């Protein structure tokens, strides 16, 4: 079977900071330097950007750098989280003027995506959620998210909009915190071009089995985009792909290959301390390895044993086929 | 505002066992003894039963005991989890004959509920889920759950069927593991009488804010039944109501009173070590206290502060109004 | 390097029940049948028993069955959790008469262990802990645990006593809930023969890195016994060894082989739904595989990279050496 | 009983950033402005600083501002986490020159603390830990932490050094991740002036009952410092004190008042979105309320019921005494 094309979110190779070291774990790179760095990672075919990457540089210029480096743009995502304006929410903001800015920025991200030759804009409204009991009107939060997403979807029927769910961070509770909520939202928005961006580590953080979430989203025909990384399952760790889980990763690729999904698998990692080039390189090697292994697995045997619920025999097959 | 009527699941006052002490933490009681015990708990107006409570005793006899003790039956739930037959699943079982038994037993529970003068059958298919990677076909699990729930709903349009979600236990992963999945399921089943049983502790265990889950379910018009208890949020602890959380509980009642829900609040606790009578009595006192406090809260002030996202001022109001 | 000897806790192949199915997922087997079953599992060299296995059968008889089946006894553990008497605690019980029974039963387990030719008694006081805020005097719980463990250790200086820590279950909070607490306890008991039983899944459940816990315990010279299984890390899942984690398991064996530990690795699994024979067989194959792989890893390369903190390069080595 | 004195960590009212908004949720304030702001919070009597607060301002100048505003300094903490130099660890760094800098900075913090009239330096080595399997030599990490802490303790026998444990963040796993590890470390360092800084939210994040941790630390005579806030228990949320838990908080003060601890209770909150002044004011009101309530509780009744393990009756007392 054909393998998936792999890309890298520019933020993976950019500046990485946290609340204890807001000035960052390494020096800032320009967008040009970031793109050049990605181009050197074997197997990386695309980049994902944020609207905030376009500050101080014209889109055409970015596009030229991308093409000159043999890459393409997979997505341009709206940065609707990294501005204090949105601290109480983007689409859920009780201040309609701020909500409007979030919607407008989302539309801009779509315009930019189109201009970049990309087909997707991922929306991760990290500030949409709540921190304290009694702080929010949950009905309002859902209603305003639905109406905003309808407006954004209607704006560009030719472009895919992937809502990215995540349980928590930076708010204590995100509104669209798990796969099923994302599907519920997509069902209610009810637009062909609106669906879900599935981030493997977000699924783990939501205490989901990522494969089951993949099937849930795919069953609803809402799978638009994949972010990839690894995690211990109690935070959005954004670790190197394949560094924590093996069986879960393999199951994920096993199910993913059976979907119609033909988009990119985009690395969404935060190598705070690791060399980003090296971290991404190993992550992509890992993805290629997962694909190889999955291609080799005896599907008929596994499916037969699934009907018998025989976990022990399935594990035996995996052990023998996967572990050297 | 009128308060909610409160009931007690018979299992709260029955035998309590676990895997390390399967013979139980206390002596078994007959159904009659259990009902009599509930009748002595101040504030308890109803009982919930399982189909397995009807073994060796005729429904009419149970009904007489219930009425003689001044109670009514709120729900009869199908015990589709406590038989090794269902170990690999009830509605999701790959063996169609076993799935059939689960469906038939669900219908029986509805018949029994009707005979008991109850309006609800809660279905908690605890064995529907998965333990190991690659063990299951998640599409099959969803499809078979949907079709089974359609059949059960169609069987008795006059009766309410509440699907009870829970993240885990006894399987490592339950299929319908959170509120949004339960709503997704209900939307797909698309029957007026099919909805969700919300268990407060299950919501906590799913890392949900129970009030947000309540709103999510209610917004979809699928709230049919409430199970109540308390928990630390990392397991289905089934502790005495109000014993762990205060703000979360108050927020839950605050939002619950604003819904159309007019059913019972049913205690679903597992007092392994506590005297069940005493545990239930305190739980009901706690519920009454929550209702009193919520009635006293200044809704206008809170709603105004919610629009301003002012968590600190809301907390100040709560502190002054709630803590003595 | 020589491999570890592997054993099976008899409970792995026995009756398995839970609170929803206390009558069990399969028929009960006699101790004789359990031992015979273990003897057929390739690679299993020992069994672990509980004091409760000796009811209705003389120790000599059990020993004969063990030997006739080519096995040996590794440990006899005190069942100080499976009796309602201990519901509020074994060593921490506020009723001194009950605490006395727990101590006496622990001594009995040691006597039985000696009689069986075993060297270890593992103590897992599952009921020692607390459920509710304000319920317990934590000072009393620690003090009474320390004094009880001193008495038990003094009783049999020739026998090893391994305290098994676990975060939770059946109590909401276990007293000795993590590796460091177990070492603290062992340091305070300060007896050569008293130390820690490390259960791999309990470490995961305690949100520990099991290898780090192993090093912590070993650094204090308190590692006496190993229980093995696998888990998702949010409950004591007791799954088939190797079924969830690969890197974590390999790291664990990598560190374990560098310790002086020369005892058994004992399977402590709860195959509720799986055939116990098959589950244990695959688990032991998995252990053998882990040992093979660990023997092959280039320790010098890994240790050099550890000094450079180079996680990406270490992962690359693992990927190439481990994944086929 | 006398109440505790309350202080505010300057970082509570300073700049707050996170990885998605490293430029901060609000404008930076000077140290002078921060101190002035704290002085206006009713009930705040002290401030805690970090070594990094002394950049560009002489200690004497800070001290004058503190005194002019009617405050005192409780602690000066070493910032051994907010510099990329320490990204692979402070005391555990495999580069001995970097470890030396961490030790030297810790000594500086002590000198500064003394100069400020403070008695404590808290050490939170946030970068000491690990992210990936096989990445670190855990023995080395423990050994180097112990030796570094011995050196720092020896440097200033007249000053208290409180090691602050935390499970995770910014590393995936902190080395000293829970209360028992901190006590183990303190026992091994074995210096009168070296002990533990207990952060209430870190205890919750470590899945501890904070009161039990308090007793554990106090029983070992290692309680030197208290940081206070609130949290949901799955991250270091640093929320407003009293905003999540009531019973847990009350139990904590109940046990705290029974210790010899007579230091400050220092707010360690991160009000990213809230007005810091208001957040701290409510937090201190909450602390005062907890102290009032705890003073009113009938200790004899509670202790008697503790001996009977009667959680239900204890809860009834709490409900009646605490909830209005």
CSV table of N, CA, C and O in Angstrom, one decimal, chain A residues 88 94 130 132-139 142-143 146 173 175 178 180-181 183-184 187-188 207-209 211-212 215-216 218-219 247-248 250-251 254-255 259 297 306-307 309 311 314 318, chain B residues 88 94 130 132-139 142-143 146 173 175 178 180-181 183-184 187-188 207-209 211-212 215-216 218-219 247-248 250-251 254-255 259 297 306-307 309 311 314 318:
chain,number,residue,atom,x,y,z
A,88,UNK,N,-9.8,35.0,27.3
A,88,UNK,CA,-11.1,34.4,27.7
A,88,UNK,C,-11.8,33.7,26.6
A,88,UNK,O,-13.0,33.4,26.7
A,94,UNK,N,-17.3,36.0,25.3
A,94,UNK,CA,-18.5,36.7,25.6
A,94,UNK,C,-18.6,38.1,25.0
A,94,UNK,O,-19.6,38.7,24.9
A,130,UNK,N,-12.8,26.7,30.0
A,130,UNK,CA,-13.1,27.4,31.3
A,130,UNK,C,-12.0,26.9,32.3
A,130,UNK,O,-11.4,25.9,32.2
A,132,UNK,N,-12.7,27.8,36.0
A,132,UNK,CA,-13.2,27.7,37.4
A,132,UNK,C,-14.7,27.3,37.3
A,132,UNK,O,-15.4,27.6,36.3
A,133,UNK,N,-15.2,26.6,38.4
A,133,UNK,CA,-16.6,26.3,38.5
A,133,UNK,C,-17.4,27.6,38.4
A,133,UNK,O,-17.0,28.6,39.0
A,134,UNK,N,-18.5,27.5,37.8
A,134,UNK,CA,-19.5,28.6,37.7
A,134,UNK,C,-19.0,29.8,36.8
A,134,UNK,O,-19.7,30.8,36.7
A,135,UNK,N,-17.8,29.7,36.3
A,135,UNK,CA,-17.2,30.8,35.5
A,135,UNK,C,-17.9,31.0,34.2
A,135,UNK,O,-18.0,32.2,33.7
A,136,UNK,N,-18.5,30.0,33.6
A,136,UNK,CA,-19.0,30.1,32.3
A,136,UNK,C,-20.4,29.6,32.1
A,136,UNK,O,-20.8,28.7,32.8
A,137,UNK,N,-21.0,30.1,31.1
A,137,UNK,CA,-22.3,29.6,30.6
A,137,UNK,C,-22.0,28.6,29.4
A,137,UNK,O,-21.6,29.0,28.3
A,138,UNK,N,-22.1,27.3,29.8
A,138,UNK,CA,-21.7,26.3,28.8
A,138,UNK,C,-22.6,26.3,27.6
A,138,UNK,O,-22.1,25.9,26.5
A,139,UNK,N,-23.8,26.6,27.7
A,139,UNK,CA,-24.7,26.7,26.6
A,139,UNK,C,-24.2,27.8,25.6
A,139,UNK,O,-24.1,27.6,24.4
A,142,UNK,N,-21.1,26.6,23.7
A,142,UNK,CA,-21.4,25.7,22.6
A,142,UNK,C,-22.1,26.4,21.4
A,142,UNK,O,-21.7,26.3,20.3
A,143,UNK,N,-23.0,27.2,21.8
A,143,UNK,CA,-23.8,27.9,20.7
A,143,UNK,C,-22.9,28.8,19.9
A,143,UNK,O,-23.0,28.8,18.7
A,146,UNK,N,-20.6,26.8,17.6
A,146,UNK,CA,-21.3,26.3,16.4
A,146,UNK,C,-21.5,27.4,15.4
A,146,UNK,O,-21.2,27.2,14.2
A,173,UNK,N,-10.0,23.4,31.4
A,173,UNK,CA,-10.8,22.6,30.6
A,173,UNK,C,-11.0,23.2,29.2
A,173,UNK,O,-11.5,24.4,29.1
A,175,UNK,N,-13.2,23.4,25.8
A,175,UNK,CA,-14.6,23.1,25.5
A,175,UNK,C,-14.7,21.8,24.7
A,175,UNK,O,-15.4,20.9,25.0
A,178,UNK,N,-12.6,16.3,23.5
A,178,UNK,CA,-12.4,15.0,23.0
A,178,UNK,C,-12.9,14.7,21.6
A,178,UNK,O,-13.6,15.6,21.1
A,180,UNK,N,-15.3,12.8,20.5
A,180,UNK,CA,-16.7,12.7,20.3
A,180,UNK,C,-17.3,14.1,20.3
A,180,UNK,O,-18.3,14.4,19.5
A,181,UNK,N,-16.8,15.0,21.1
A,181,UNK,CA,-17.3,16.4,21.1
A,181,UNK,C,-17.0,17.0,19.7
A,181,UNK,O,-17.8,17.8,19.2
A,183,UNK,N,-16.7,15.5,16.9
A,183,UNK,CA,-17.7,15.0,15.9
A,183,UNK,C,-19.1,15.6,16.1
A,183,UNK,O,-19.8,16.0,15.2
A,184,UNK,N,-19.5,15.7,17.4
A,184,UNK,CA,-20.8,16.4,17.7
A,184,UNK,C,-20.8,17.7,17.1
A,184,UNK,O,-21.8,18.1,16.5
A,187,UNK,N,-21.0,17.5,13.3
A,187,UNK,CA,-22.4,17.1,12.9
A,187,UNK,C,-23.3,18.3,13.0
A,187,UNK,O,-24.2,18.5,12.1
A,188,UNK,N,-23.2,19.1,14.0
A,188,UNK,CA,-24.1,20.3,14.1
A,188,UNK,C,-23.7,21.4,13.1
A,188,UNK,O,-24.6,22.0,12.6
A,207,UNK,N,-7.4,10.4,27.3
A,207,UNK,CA,-7.6,9.1,27.8
A,207,UNK,C,-8.4,8.2,26.8
A,207,UNK,O,-9.1,7.3,27.1
A,208,UNK,N,-8.2,8.6,25.5
A,208,UNK,CA,-8.8,7.8,24.4
A,208,UNK,C,-7.8,6.8,23.9
A,208,UNK,O,-6.6,6.9,24.1
A,209,UNK,N,-8.3,5.7,23.3
A,209,UNK,CA,-7.5,4.9,22.5
A,209,UNK,C,-7.5,5.6,21.1
A,209,UNK,O,-8.5,5.7,20.5
A,211,UNK,N,-6.8,4.9,18.1
A,211,UNK,CA,-7.4,4.2,17.0
A,211,UNK,C,-8.9,4.2,17.1
A,211,UNK,O,-9.6,4.4,16.1
A,212,UNK,N,-9.4,4.1,18.3
A,212,UNK,CA,-10.9,4.1,18.4
A,212,UNK,C,-11.4,5.5,18.1
A,212,UNK,O,-12.4,5.7,17.4
A,215,UNK,N,-11.4,5.9,14.3
A,215,UNK,CA,-12.6,5.2,13.8
A,215,UNK,C,-13.9,6.0,14.0
A,215,UNK,O,-14.7,6.1,13.1
A,216,UNK,N,-14.0,6.5,15.2
A,216,UNK,CA,-15.2,7.3,15.6
A,216,UNK,C,-15.3,8.5,14.6
A,216,UNK,O,-16.4,8.8,14.1
A,218,UNK,N,-13.8,8.9,11.7
A,218,UNK,CA,-13.9,8.5,10.3
A,218,UNK,C,-15.3,7.9,10.0
A,218,UNK,O,-15.8,8.1,8.9
A,219,UNK,N,-15.8,7.2,10.9
A,219,UNK,CA,-17.2,6.7,10.8
A,219,UNK,C,-18.2,7.8,10.5
A,219,UNK,O,-19.2,7.6,9.8
A,247,UNK,N,2.6,-0.4,20.4
A,247,UNK,CA,1.4,-1.1,20.0
A,247,UNK,C,0.3,-0.1,19.6
A,247,UNK,O,-0.4,-0.2,18.6
A,248,UNK,N,0.2,1.0,20.4
A,248,UNK,CA,-0.8,2.0,20.1
A,248,UNK,C,-0.6,2.7,18.8
A,248,UNK,O,-1.5,2.9,18.0
A,250,UNK,N,1.1,1.4,16.3
A,250,UNK,CA,0.9,0.4,15.2
A,250,UNK,C,-0.6,0.3,14.9
A,250,UNK,O,-1.0,0.2,13.7
A,251,UNK,N,-1.3,0.2,16.0
A,251,UNK,CA,-2.8,0.0,15.8
A,251,UNK,C,-3.3,1.2,15.1
A,251,UNK,O,-4.2,1.1,14.2
A,254,UNK,N,-2.5,1.0,11.5
A,254,UNK,CA,-3.3,-0.1,10.9
A,254,UNK,C,-4.7,0.3,10.6
A,254,UNK,O,-5.2,0.1,9.5
A,255,UNK,N,-5.3,1.1,11.5
A,255,UNK,CA,-6.7,1.6,11.2
A,255,UNK,C,-6.6,2.7,10.2
A,255,UNK,O,-7.5,2.9,9.3
A,259,UNK,N,-8.6,3.7,6.2
A,259,UNK,CA,-9.5,4.8,6.0
A,259,UNK,C,-9.3,5.3,4.5
A,259,UNK,O,-8.3,4.9,3.9
A,297,UNK,N,1.7,-6.9,8.4
A,297,UNK,CA,0.8,-7.7,9.4
A,297,UNK,C,-0.2,-8.5,8.6
A,297,UNK,O,-0.7,-8.0,7.6
A,306,UNK,N,-10.0,-11.1,16.0
A,306,UNK,CA,-10.8,-10.0,16.6
A,306,UNK,C,-12.2,-10.5,16.8
A,306,UNK,O,-12.9,-10.2,17.8
A,307,UNK,N,-12.7,-11.3,15.8
A,307,UNK,CA,-14.1,-11.8,15.9
A,307,UNK,C,-14.2,-12.8,17.1
A,307,UNK,O,-15.2,-13.0,17.7
A,309,UNK,N,-12.3,-12.2,19.8
A,309,UNK,CA,-11.8,-11.4,20.9
A,309,UNK,C,-10.5,-11.9,21.5
A,309,UNK,O,-10.3,-11.7,22.7
A,311,UNK,N,-7.3,-11.6,22.5
A,311,UNK,CA,-6.2,-10.7,22.6
A,311,UNK,C,-4.9,-11.3,22.8
A,311,UNK,O,-3.9,-10.8,22.3
A,314,UNK,N,-3.6,-12.4,19.4
A,314,UNK,CA,-3.2,-11.3,18.6
A,314,UNK,C,-1.9,-10.7,19.1
A,314,UNK,O,-1.0,-10.4,18.3
A,318,UNK,N,1.7,-10.1,17.1
A,318,UNK,CA,2.4,-8.8,17.1
A,318,UNK,C,3.8,-9.0,17.6
A,318,UNK,O,4.8,-8.4,17.0
B,88,UNK,N,-17.3,-10.6,26.8
B,88,UNK,CA,-16.8,-9.9,25.7
B,88,UNK,C,-17.7,-8.9,25.1
B,88,UNK,O,-17.6,-8.4,24.0
B,94,UNK,N,-19.4,-10.0,19.4
B,94,UNK,CA,-19.2,-10.5,18.0
B,94,UNK,C,-20.1,-11.7,17.8
B,94,UNK,O,-20.3,-12.1,16.6
B,130,UNK,N,-13.2,-2.6,25.3
B,130,UNK,CA,-12.0,-3.3,24.8
B,130,UNK,C,-10.9,-3.2,25.9
B,130,UNK,O,-10.9,-2.3,26.7
B,132,UNK,N,-7.4,-4.6,25.0
B,132,UNK,CA,-6.1,-4.7,24.4
B,132,UNK,C,-6.1,-4.0,23.0
B,132,UNK,O,-7.1,-4.0,22.3
B,133,UNK,N,-4.9,-3.5,22.7
B,133,UNK,CA,-4.8,-2.9,21.3
B,133,UNK,C,-5.1,-4.0,20.3
B,133,UNK,O,-4.7,-5.2,20.5
B,134,UNK,N,-5.7,-3.7,19.2
B,134,UNK,CA,-5.9,-4.6,18.1
B,134,UNK,C,-7.0,-5.6,18.4
B,134,UNK,O,-7.3,-6.4,17.6
B,135,UNK,N,-7.5,-5.6,19.6
B,135,UNK,CA,-8.5,-6.7,20.0
B,135,UNK,C,-9.8,-6.5,19.3
B,135,UNK,O,-10.5,-7.5,19.1
B,136,UNK,N,-10.2,-5.3,18.9
B,136,UNK,CA,-11.6,-5.2,18.5
B,136,UNK,C,-11.7,-4.3,17.2
B,136,UNK,O,-10.8,-3.5,16.9
B,137,UNK,N,-12.7,-4.6,16.5
B,137,UNK,CA,-13.1,-3.8,15.4
B,137,UNK,C,-14.1,-2.7,15.9
B,137,UNK,O,-15.2,-2.9,16.2
B,138,UNK,N,-13.5,-1.5,16.0
B,138,UNK,CA,-14.3,-0.4,16.6
B,138,UNK,C,-15.5,0.0,15.8
B,138,UNK,O,-16.5,0.4,16.3
B,139,UNK,N,-15.4,-0.2,14.5
B,139,UNK,CA,-16.6,0.1,13.6
B,139,UNK,C,-17.7,-0.8,14.0
B,139,UNK,O,-18.9,-0.4,14.1
B,142,UNK,N,-19.4,0.1,17.3
B,142,UNK,CA,-20.3,1.2,17.2
B,142,UNK,C,-21.6,0.8,16.4
B,142,UNK,O,-22.7,1.1,16.8
B,143,UNK,N,-21.4,0.2,15.3
B,143,UNK,CA,-22.5,-0.2,14.5
B,143,UNK,C,-23.5,-1.1,15.2
B,143,UNK,O,-24.7,-0.9,15.2
B,146,UNK,N,-25.4,0.9,17.9
B,146,UNK,CA,-26.5,1.7,17.3
B,146,UNK,C,-27.7,0.9,16.9
B,146,UNK,O,-28.8,1.2,17.3
B,173,UNK,N,-11.3,-0.1,28.5
B,173,UNK,CA,-11.9,1.1,27.9
B,173,UNK,C,-13.4,0.7,27.6
B,173,UNK,O,-13.7,-0.3,27.0
B,175,UNK,N,-16.8,1.4,25.5
B,175,UNK,CA,-17.0,2.0,24.2
B,175,UNK,C,-17.6,3.4,24.3
B,175,UNK,O,-17.0,4.4,23.8
B,178,UNK,N,-17.8,8.6,27.4
B,178,UNK,CA,-18.0,10.0,27.9
B,178,UNK,C,-19.3,10.5,27.4
B,178,UNK,O,-20.1,9.9,26.6
B,180,UNK,N,-20.1,13.0,25.5
B,180,UNK,CA,-20.3,13.4,24.1
B,180,UNK,C,-20.6,12.1,23.2
B,180,UNK,O,-21.4,12.2,22.3
B,181,UNK,N,-19.9,11.0,23.6
B,181,UNK,CA,-20.2,9.8,22.8
B,181,UNK,C,-21.6,9.3,23.1
B,181,UNK,O,-22.2,8.8,22.2
B,183,UNK,N,-24.1,11.2,23.6
B,183,UNK,CA,-25.0,12.1,22.8
B,183,UNK,C,-24.9,11.7,21.4
B,183,UNK,O,-25.9,11.6,20.7
B,184,UNK,N,-23.7,11.5,20.9
B,184,UNK,CA,-23.5,11.0,19.5
B,184,UNK,C,-24.4,9.8,19.2
B,184,UNK,O,-25.0,9.7,18.2
B,187,UNK,N,-28.0,10.7,19.2
B,187,UNK,CA,-28.4,11.4,18.0
B,187,UNK,C,-28.5,10.4,16.8
B,187,UNK,O,-29.4,10.5,16.0
B,188,UNK,N,-27.7,9.4,16.8
B,188,UNK,CA,-27.7,8.4,15.7
B,188,UNK,C,-28.9,7.5,15.9
B,188,UNK,O,-29.5,7.1,14.9
B,207,UNK,N,-13.0,12.7,33.4
B,207,UNK,CA,-12.3,14.0,33.4
B,207,UNK,C,-13.2,15.2,32.9
B,207,UNK,O,-12.7,16.1,32.3
B,208,UNK,N,-14.5,15.0,33.0
B,208,UNK,CA,-15.4,16.1,32.6
B,208,UNK,C,-15.7,17.0,33.8
B,208,UNK,O,-15.6,16.6,34.9
B,209,UNK,N,-16.1,18.2,33.5
B,209,UNK,CA,-16.8,19.0,34.4
B,209,UNK,C,-18.3,18.5,34.4
B,209,UNK,O,-18.9,18.7,33.3
B,211,UNK,N,-21.1,19.6,35.2
B,211,UNK,CA,-22.1,20.6,34.8
B,211,UNK,C,-22.0,20.8,33.3
B,211,UNK,O,-23.0,21.0,32.6
B,212,UNK,N,-20.8,20.8,32.8
B,212,UNK,CA,-20.7,21.0,31.3
B,212,UNK,C,-21.3,19.8,30.6
B,212,UNK,O,-21.9,20.0,29.6
B,215,UNK,N,-25.0,20.1,30.6
B,215,UNK,CA,-25.4,21.1,29.6
B,215,UNK,C,-25.3,20.5,28.2
B,215,UNK,O,-26.2,20.7,27.3
B,216,UNK,N,-24.3,19.8,27.9
B,216,UNK,CA,-24.1,19.1,26.6
B,216,UNK,C,-25.2,18.2,26.3
B,216,UNK,O,-25.7,18.2,25.2
B,218,UNK,N,-28.2,18.0,27.8
B,218,UNK,CA,-29.5,18.7,27.9
B,218,UNK,C,-29.7,19.6,26.6
B,218,UNK,O,-30.8,19.6,26.1
B,219,UNK,N,-28.6,20.2,26.1
B,219,UNK,CA,-28.7,20.9,24.9
B,219,UNK,C,-29.1,20.1,23.7
B,219,UNK,O,-29.8,20.5,22.8
B,247,UNK,N,-17.9,22.7,45.3
B,247,UNK,CA,-18.2,23.6,44.3
B,247,UNK,C,-18.8,22.9,43.0
B,247,UNK,O,-19.7,23.4,42.4
B,248,UNK,N,-18.2,21.8,42.7
B,248,UNK,CA,-18.6,21.0,41.5
B,248,UNK,C,-20.1,20.6,41.7
B,248,UNK,O,-20.9,20.6,40.8
B,250,UNK,N,-22.3,21.9,43.7
B,250,UNK,CA,-23.2,23.1,43.7
B,250,UNK,C,-23.5,23.6,42.3
B,250,UNK,O,-24.6,23.9,41.9
B,251,UNK,N,-22.4,23.6,41.5
B,251,UNK,CA,-22.6,24.1,40.1
B,251,UNK,C,-23.5,23.1,39.4
B,251,UNK,O,-24.3,23.5,38.6
B,254,UNK,N,-27.0,23.8,40.3
B,254,UNK,CA,-27.3,25.1,39.8
B,254,UNK,C,-27.8,25.0,38.3
B,254,UNK,O,-28.8,25.5,37.9
B,255,UNK,N,-27.0,24.2,37.6
B,255,UNK,CA,-27.4,24.0,36.2
B,255,UNK,C,-28.5,23.0,36.0
B,255,UNK,O,-29.4,23.2,35.2
B,259,UNK,N,-32.6,23.1,34.0
B,259,UNK,CA,-33.1,22.3,32.9
B,259,UNK,C,-34.5,21.9,33.2
B,259,UNK,O,-35.1,22.3,34.2
B,297,UNK,N,-28.6,31.2,45.9
B,297,UNK,CA,-27.6,32.0,45.2
B,297,UNK,C,-28.2,33.1,44.3
B,297,UNK,O,-29.3,32.9,43.7
B,306,UNK,N,-20.4,36.0,34.9
B,306,UNK,CA,-20.0,35.0,33.9
B,306,UNK,C,-19.8,35.7,32.6
B,306,UNK,O,-18.8,35.4,31.9
B,307,UNK,N,-20.6,36.7,32.3
B,307,UNK,CA,-20.3,37.5,31.0
B,307,UNK,C,-19.0,38.2,31.0
B,307,UNK,O,-18.4,38.5,30.0
B,309,UNK,N,-16.5,36.9,32.7
B,309,UNK,CA,-15.5,35.8,33.0
B,309,UNK,C,-14.8,36.0,34.3
B,309,UNK,O,-13.7,35.5,34.5
B,311,UNK,N,-14.0,35.0,37.4
B,311,UNK,CA,-14.0,33.8,38.3
B,311,UNK,C,-13.7,34.2,39.8
B,311,UNK,O,-14.3,33.6,40.7
B,314,UNK,N,-16.9,35.6,41.3
B,314,UNK,CA,-17.8,34.6,41.5
B,314,UNK,C,-17.5,33.7,42.7
B,314,UNK,O,-18.3,33.4,43.6
B,318,UNK,N,-19.5,32.8,46.2
B,318,UNK,CA,-19.8,31.5,46.7
B,318,UNK,C,-19.2,31.3,48.1
B,318,UNK,O,-19.9,30.7,49.0
